[in-house]
Amino acid sequence: MDARLEVLDVRGPVGVQDGGRPGRMHQGVPPGGALVPEWLAAANRAVGNAWSAAALECYGRLELRVTGRSAWVSVGGEAFQVADGETFRVPAPERGVVRYVAVEGGLAVPEVLGGRGLLPVARLGGWEGRMLQSGDVLPLGVGGGARLVPERVEPSGDVIRVMWGPEPGRFDPGAQEALLSGSFTVSPTSDRVGMRLRGPHLAHADTGSGLSGPMVRGALQVPASGEPIVLGPDHPTLGGYPVLAVVIRADWGRLASRRPGETVRFGAVGVEEARAAWKRLALEGATTCLIPGKGADS
C-alpha cells in the first residue's frame, strides 16, 4: 500500500508549502514558499528530507495519521517516529504565527509550475489548490534520507533590518527618519501576500502617476494611508505603491513569524552587512541551500 498522510481533524488554516517557485515572476507567478523558510528547512532536515520538500504550514492545531509505512515526523523541528496507522496531534503554534510539520519522504502532492506549495491567491498547488480539510489524504514520497538536527534558527531581536530604496524620491524628506524612529505593530489583516503595519505615518507625495514595477518579497510599500505593507511570499509580481525600503533576506523569517499585535522596529543597513547577515544565518542554521542552486555565500 502506498504511504499516505491522512488529515483527521483541522482547527485552523493549514496548507502545503515548500521552497517556492523562483524564476517565474515574468510569467506573473510570485515565488511563494514557506512564510518562515528557516523553520521549514529545520523541520525537513530533521526527518531526512531536502530543505525545500513539501510540508505542512500550520496556523492552528490538527490531528494526523500515517498509513502504509512507519515514518519519521517533525513538528517544529522536533522529530519522532510514527508507526503505520498511528495517529498524532499537532498543537497550535506556541510562539510565532506558524509551525511546520514535515514527514519523511515529503508530501508527494502534484507539482504545478515547478513547485508543490499552495498559492492561495491563484488557487493552485498544494492539495487541490486549497487549504486542507478533515478527510484529505496526501501521498508521501520515498524516505530514507540522512536525518540532520541543525540548530534551530529562532527569529530573535527587536530590530528588522532594511535597505533603502529603490524610490526615495517619491517620499517626503522625513519618511526615512519616521520609519527608523517609529514603533509599528502587526495588523490582524496581514496574510501571506503582505504584512500590514500600524504606526507612524510615512508621508509621500505620490499621486498615483508612477509606473508599476517589479516587486520582491520584503518590499516595504506605502499606500496613500501612510501605513506600510511589507510584501510576503505570495506578493504581486508588479506594484505601483512607492517602495521606501526592502527587508533584507536574513530577516524575512524574523518579521513574518510575528503575531498580530506584536511590535516591529526597523534599522537601516548597507549591502555588505545584508550579505554578511544572510551568510551567518545560512551557516548557523545548517541551511546552506535555502536558495535553490546557490549556497551560503549567496
Short mmCIF file of C-alpha atoms in Angstrom, two decimals:
data_model
loop_
_atom_site.label_atom_id
_atom_site.label_comp_id
_atom_site.label_asym_id
_atom_site.label_seq_id
_atom_site.Cartn_x
_atom_site.Cartn_y
_atom_site.Cartn_z
CA MET A 1 0.00 0.00 0.00
CA ASP A 2 1.27 3.48 -0.84
CA ALA A 3 2.29 5.65 2.10
CA ARG A 4 -0.14 8.44 2.94
CA LEU A 5 -0.75 11.20 5.45
CA GLU A 6 -4.39 11.37 6.50
CA VAL A 7 -5.91 14.58 7.86
CA LEU A 8 -8.31 13.61 10.64
CA ASP A 9 -9.11 16.99 12.19
CA VAL A 10 -8.23 20.60 11.35
CA ARG A 11 -8.67 23.52 13.75
CA GLY A 12 -7.15 26.45 11.91
CA PRO A 13 -5.65 27.18 8.48
CA VAL A 14 -3.11 24.64 7.23
CA GLY A 15 -1.66 24.31 3.74
CA VAL A 16 1.14 22.55 1.87
CA GLN A 17 4.27 24.67 1.41
CA ASP A 18 7.74 24.06 0.03
CA GLY A 19 10.74 26.02 -1.21
CA GLY A 20 8.62 28.06 -3.62
CA ARG A 21 8.62 28.77 -7.35
CA PRO A 22 11.63 31.01 -8.02
CA GLY A 23 12.24 32.30 -11.51
CA ARG A 24 8.63 32.62 -12.68
CA MET A 25 7.91 36.27 -11.96
CA HIS A 26 7.99 37.02 -15.69
CA GLN A 27 5.01 34.68 -16.01
CA GLY A 28 3.08 36.53 -13.33
CA VAL A 29 3.73 33.82 -10.71
CA PRO A 30 5.02 35.02 -7.31
CA PRO A 31 7.80 32.98 -5.67
CA GLY A 32 5.60 31.71 -2.82
CA GLY A 33 7.21 29.20 -0.48
CA ALA A 34 7.29 28.99 3.30
CA LEU A 35 6.37 32.02 5.36
CA VAL A 36 9.40 31.28 7.59
CA PRO A 37 11.90 29.44 5.34
CA GLU A 38 14.34 28.68 8.17
CA TRP A 39 11.70 26.75 10.08
CA LEU A 40 10.66 24.75 7.01
CA ALA A 41 14.31 23.82 6.44
CA ALA A 42 14.79 22.73 10.06
CA ALA A 43 11.63 20.59 10.01
CA ASN A 44 12.59 18.85 6.76
CA ARG A 45 16.19 18.12 7.63
CA ALA A 46 15.16 16.60 10.96
CA VAL A 47 13.41 13.79 9.00
CA GLY A 48 15.97 13.37 6.21
CA ASN A 49 14.27 15.47 3.53
CA ALA A 50 15.75 18.12 1.28
CA TRP A 51 15.27 21.51 2.94
CA SER A 52 12.68 22.55 0.36
CA ALA A 53 10.49 19.42 0.42
CA ALA A 54 6.73 19.93 0.68
CA ALA A 55 5.48 20.02 4.26
CA LEU A 56 2.53 21.41 6.21
CA GLU A 57 2.44 25.08 7.20
CA CYS A 58 0.08 25.19 10.20
CA TYR A 59 -1.61 28.18 11.80
CA GLY A 60 -3.72 26.09 14.20
CA ARG A 61 -3.90 22.60 15.65
CA LEU A 62 -4.67 19.41 13.76
CA GLU A 63 -4.73 15.63 14.03
CA LEU A 64 -2.94 13.40 11.51
CA ARG A 65 -2.29 9.72 10.77
CA VAL A 66 0.43 7.99 8.75
CA THR A 67 -0.59 4.86 6.84
CA GLY A 68 1.28 2.50 4.52
CA ARG A 69 4.55 2.55 6.44
CA SER A 70 6.15 3.94 9.55
CA ALA A 71 7.76 7.35 9.18
CA TRP A 72 9.78 9.97 10.96
CA VAL A 73 7.75 13.12 11.58
CA SER A 74 8.98 16.55 12.61
CA VAL A 75 6.77 19.09 14.37
CA GLY A 76 8.50 22.42 14.68
CA GLY A 77 11.89 20.78 14.12
CA GLU A 78 11.42 18.13 16.85
CA ALA A 79 11.50 14.65 15.23
CA PHE A 80 9.80 11.45 16.40
CA GLN A 81 8.86 8.14 14.77
CA VAL A 82 5.25 7.28 13.96
CA ALA A 83 4.15 3.68 13.36
CA ASP A 84 1.98 2.59 10.43
CA GLY A 85 -1.60 3.56 11.32
CA GLU A 86 -0.62 5.66 14.32
CA THR A 87 -2.38 8.96 14.99
CA PHE A 88 -0.60 12.04 16.30
CA ARG A 89 -1.67 15.57 17.20
CA VAL A 90 -0.06 18.86 16.26
CA PRO A 91 -0.69 21.66 18.78
CA ALA A 92 -1.26 25.26 17.72
CA PRO A 93 1.90 27.38 17.46
CA GLU A 94 3.10 28.45 20.89
CA ARG A 95 5.38 31.16 19.58
CA GLY A 96 5.39 32.67 16.16
CA VAL A 97 2.41 32.62 13.85
CA VAL A 98 3.10 29.23 12.19
CA ARG A 99 4.75 25.87 12.75
CA TYR A 100 5.86 23.27 10.19
CA VAL A 101 5.09 19.55 10.07
CA ALA A 102 7.45 17.52 7.86
CA VAL A 103 7.09 13.80 7.15
CA GLU A 104 9.91 11.54 5.99
CA GLY A 105 9.81 11.44 2.19
CA GLY A 106 7.94 14.73 1.89
CA LEU A 107 4.38 15.32 0.71
CA ALA A 108 4.17 13.99 -2.85
CA VAL A 109 1.36 16.29 -3.97
CA PRO A 110 1.36 17.17 -7.69
CA GLU A 111 3.99 19.62 -8.89
CA VAL A 112 2.46 22.71 -10.52
CA LEU A 113 4.60 25.31 -12.32
CA GLY A 114 7.76 23.96 -10.72
CA GLY A 115 6.54 23.79 -7.13
CA ARG A 116 4.25 21.81 -4.83
CA GLY A 117 3.34 24.59 -2.41
CA LEU A 118 -0.10 26.17 -2.23
CA LEU A 119 -0.53 29.57 -3.86
CA PRO A 120 -3.90 30.62 -2.39
CA VAL A 121 -4.26 33.79 -4.49
CA ALA A 122 -4.25 31.66 -7.67
CA ARG A 123 -5.85 28.52 -6.18
CA LEU A 124 -3.06 26.32 -7.48
CA GLY A 125 -0.56 23.94 -5.97
CA GLY A 126 -0.76 22.32 -2.58
CA TRP A 127 -3.65 19.89 -2.29
CA GLU A 128 -6.34 20.72 -4.88
CA GLY A 129 -5.36 24.40 -4.75
CA ARG A 130 -6.83 24.98 -1.28
CA MET A 131 -6.27 24.78 2.45
CA LEU A 132 -6.56 21.31 3.95
CA GLN A 133 -9.79 19.88 5.32
CA SER A 134 -10.66 16.93 7.53
CA GLY A 135 -10.73 13.78 5.38
CA ASP A 136 -7.95 14.81 2.99
CA VAL A 137 -5.39 12.10 2.20
CA LEU A 138 -1.97 13.24 0.96
CA PRO A 139 0.56 10.89 -0.70
CA LEU A 140 4.04 10.59 0.77
CA GLY A 141 7.31 10.31 -1.09
CA VAL A 142 10.03 7.74 -0.54
CA GLY A 143 12.00 8.35 2.66
CA GLY A 144 15.37 7.15 3.85
CA GLY A 145 17.47 10.30 3.70
CA ALA A 146 20.04 11.15 6.35
CA ARG A 147 18.40 12.83 9.31
CA LEU A 148 20.10 16.01 10.49
CA VAL A 149 19.43 18.00 13.61
CA PRO A 150 20.59 21.52 12.79
CA GLU A 151 20.43 24.13 15.50
CA ARG A 152 17.00 25.72 15.24
CA VAL A 153 17.23 29.29 14.00
CA GLU A 154 14.99 31.40 16.19
CA PRO A 155 13.66 34.72 14.92
CA SER A 156 15.07 36.96 17.64
CA GLY A 157 15.97 40.57 18.16
CA ASP A 158 13.76 43.61 18.09
CA VAL A 159 15.07 45.40 15.01
CA ILE A 160 14.21 44.31 11.45
CA ARG A 161 16.95 45.38 9.05
CA VAL A 162 16.16 47.11 5.78
CA MET A 163 17.98 48.61 2.83
CA TRP A 164 16.79 51.92 1.43
CA GLY A 165 15.20 52.37 -1.94
CA PRO A 166 14.54 51.99 -4.69
CA GLU A 167 12.30 55.08 -4.80
CA PRO A 168 13.37 57.60 -2.13
CA GLY A 169 12.42 60.48 -4.41
CA ARG A 170 8.73 59.63 -4.10
CA PHE A 171 8.76 60.21 -0.32
CA ASP A 172 8.81 63.29 1.89
CA PRO A 173 12.23 64.02 3.44
CA GLY A 174 11.16 62.83 6.90
CA ALA A 175 9.84 59.43 5.83
CA GLN A 176 13.09 57.54 6.40
CA GLU A 177 13.53 59.01 9.88
CA ALA A 178 9.90 58.20 10.72
CA LEU A 179 10.45 54.57 9.72
CA LEU A 180 13.59 54.16 11.84
CA SER A 181 12.43 56.09 14.91
CA GLY A 182 8.87 54.79 15.00
CA SER A 183 7.34 51.69 16.56
CA PHE A 184 4.89 49.65 14.48
CA THR A 185 2.53 46.80 15.31
CA VAL A 186 1.45 43.89 13.11
CA SER A 187 -2.12 44.29 11.87
CA PRO A 188 -4.55 41.34 12.14
CA THR A 189 -5.35 41.84 8.45
CA SER A 190 -1.87 40.59 7.49
CA ASP A 191 -1.52 37.46 5.34
CA ARG A 192 0.93 35.69 3.06
CA VAL A 193 0.59 38.44 0.45
CA GLY A 194 1.72 41.15 2.80
CA MET A 195 2.11 42.18 6.43
CA ARG A 196 0.25 45.38 7.24
CA LEU A 197 1.84 47.54 9.92
CA ARG A 198 0.18 50.14 12.09
CA GLY A 199 2.27 53.03 13.29
CA PRO A 200 3.71 56.41 12.28
CA HIS A 201 2.51 57.97 9.04
CA LEU A 202 5.12 57.63 6.28
CA ALA A 203 4.37 60.63 4.11
CA HIS A 204 4.92 60.66 0.38
CA ALA A 205 3.88 62.92 -2.45
CA ASP A 206 2.87 60.12 -4.79
CA THR A 207 -0.26 60.92 -6.78
CA GLY A 208 -0.58 57.56 -8.47
CA SER A 209 1.26 58.77 -11.55
CA GLY A 210 4.21 56.43 -11.07
CA LEU A 211 4.57 53.39 -13.27
CA SER A 212 4.07 49.90 -11.87
CA GLY A 213 7.29 48.00 -11.41
CA PRO A 214 8.52 44.55 -10.36
CA MET A 215 8.06 43.67 -6.70
CA VAL A 216 10.09 41.42 -4.42
CA ARG A 217 9.50 39.78 -1.06
CA GLY A 218 10.33 42.21 1.73
CA ALA A 219 9.48 45.36 -0.26
CA LEU A 220 8.01 47.98 2.08
CA GLN A 221 5.24 49.57 0.06
CA VAL A 222 3.45 52.66 1.35
CA PRO A 223 -0.12 53.28 0.12
CA ALA A 224 -1.97 56.60 0.49
CA SER A 225 -2.80 55.80 4.13
CA GLY A 226 0.89 56.16 5.00
CA GLU A 227 0.93 52.81 6.85
CA PRO A 228 3.40 50.37 5.29
CA ILE A 229 2.77 46.91 3.86
CA VAL A 230 5.75 44.54 3.81
CA LEU A 231 5.30 42.09 0.94
CA GLY A 232 5.31 38.38 1.77
CA PRO A 233 5.96 35.21 -0.27
CA ASP A 234 2.70 35.45 -2.26
CA HIS A 235 3.24 39.09 -3.20
CA PRO A 236 2.04 40.51 -6.53
CA THR A 237 4.67 40.45 -9.24
CA LEU A 238 4.03 44.11 -10.09
CA GLY A 239 3.04 47.05 -7.92
CA GLY A 240 2.51 50.78 -8.12
CA TYR A 241 2.73 51.93 -4.50
CA PRO A 242 6.05 53.66 -3.75
CA VAL A 243 8.65 51.48 -2.01
CA LEU A 244 10.60 53.14 0.79
CA ALA A 245 12.83 50.20 1.76
CA VAL A 246 13.27 46.43 1.44
CA VAL A 247 13.66 43.97 4.34
CA ILE A 248 16.93 42.06 3.95
CA ARG A 249 16.80 38.33 3.17
CA ALA A 250 18.18 37.30 6.56
CA ASP A 251 15.25 38.94 8.35
CA TRP A 252 12.33 37.57 6.30
CA GLY A 253 11.57 34.90 8.85
CA ARG A 254 12.14 37.16 11.86
CA LEU A 255 9.47 39.52 10.57
CA ALA A 256 7.00 37.04 9.08
CA SER A 257 6.85 34.92 12.24
CA ARG A 258 5.44 37.77 14.34
CA ARG A 259 1.85 37.61 15.51
CA PRO A 260 -0.78 40.35 15.12
CA GLY A 261 -0.24 42.99 17.78
CA GLU A 262 3.49 42.33 18.16
CA THR A 263 5.91 45.24 17.84
CA VAL A 264 8.17 45.87 14.84
CA ARG A 265 11.05 48.33 14.71
CA PHE A 266 13.37 48.95 11.76
CA GLY A 267 17.05 49.68 11.27
CA ALA A 268 18.92 50.52 8.05
CA VAL A 269 21.97 48.58 6.78
CA GLY A 270 24.10 48.52 3.65
CA VAL A 271 24.65 45.85 1.03
CA GLU A 272 27.70 44.27 2.66
CA GLU A 273 26.05 43.97 6.06
CA ALA A 274 22.95 42.44 4.46
CA ARG A 275 25.08 39.82 2.65
CA ALA A 276 27.04 39.02 5.80
CA ALA A 277 23.82 38.58 7.81
CA TRP A 278 22.47 36.15 5.23
CA LYS A 279 25.68 34.13 5.23
CA ARG A 280 25.64 33.89 9.05
CA LEU A 281 22.02 32.77 9.06
CA ALA A 282 22.66 30.06 6.47
CA LEU A 283 25.70 28.70 8.31
CA GLU A 284 24.25 28.84 11.84
CA GLY A 285 21.09 27.07 10.80
CA ALA A 286 22.84 24.48 8.61
CA THR A 287 20.55 25.68 5.83
CA THR A 288 23.24 26.26 3.23
CA CYS A 289 20.90 25.79 0.28
CA LEU A 290 17.93 27.99 1.17
CA ILE A 291 18.12 29.44 -2.32
CA PRO A 292 17.90 26.69 -4.97
CA GLY A 293 21.15 26.33 -6.87
CA LYS A 294 23.10 28.60 -4.51
CA GLY A 295 24.99 28.17 -1.28
CA ALA A 296 25.64 30.07 1.90
CA ASP A 297 27.71 32.70 0.10
CA SER A 298 24.67 33.88 -1.84
#
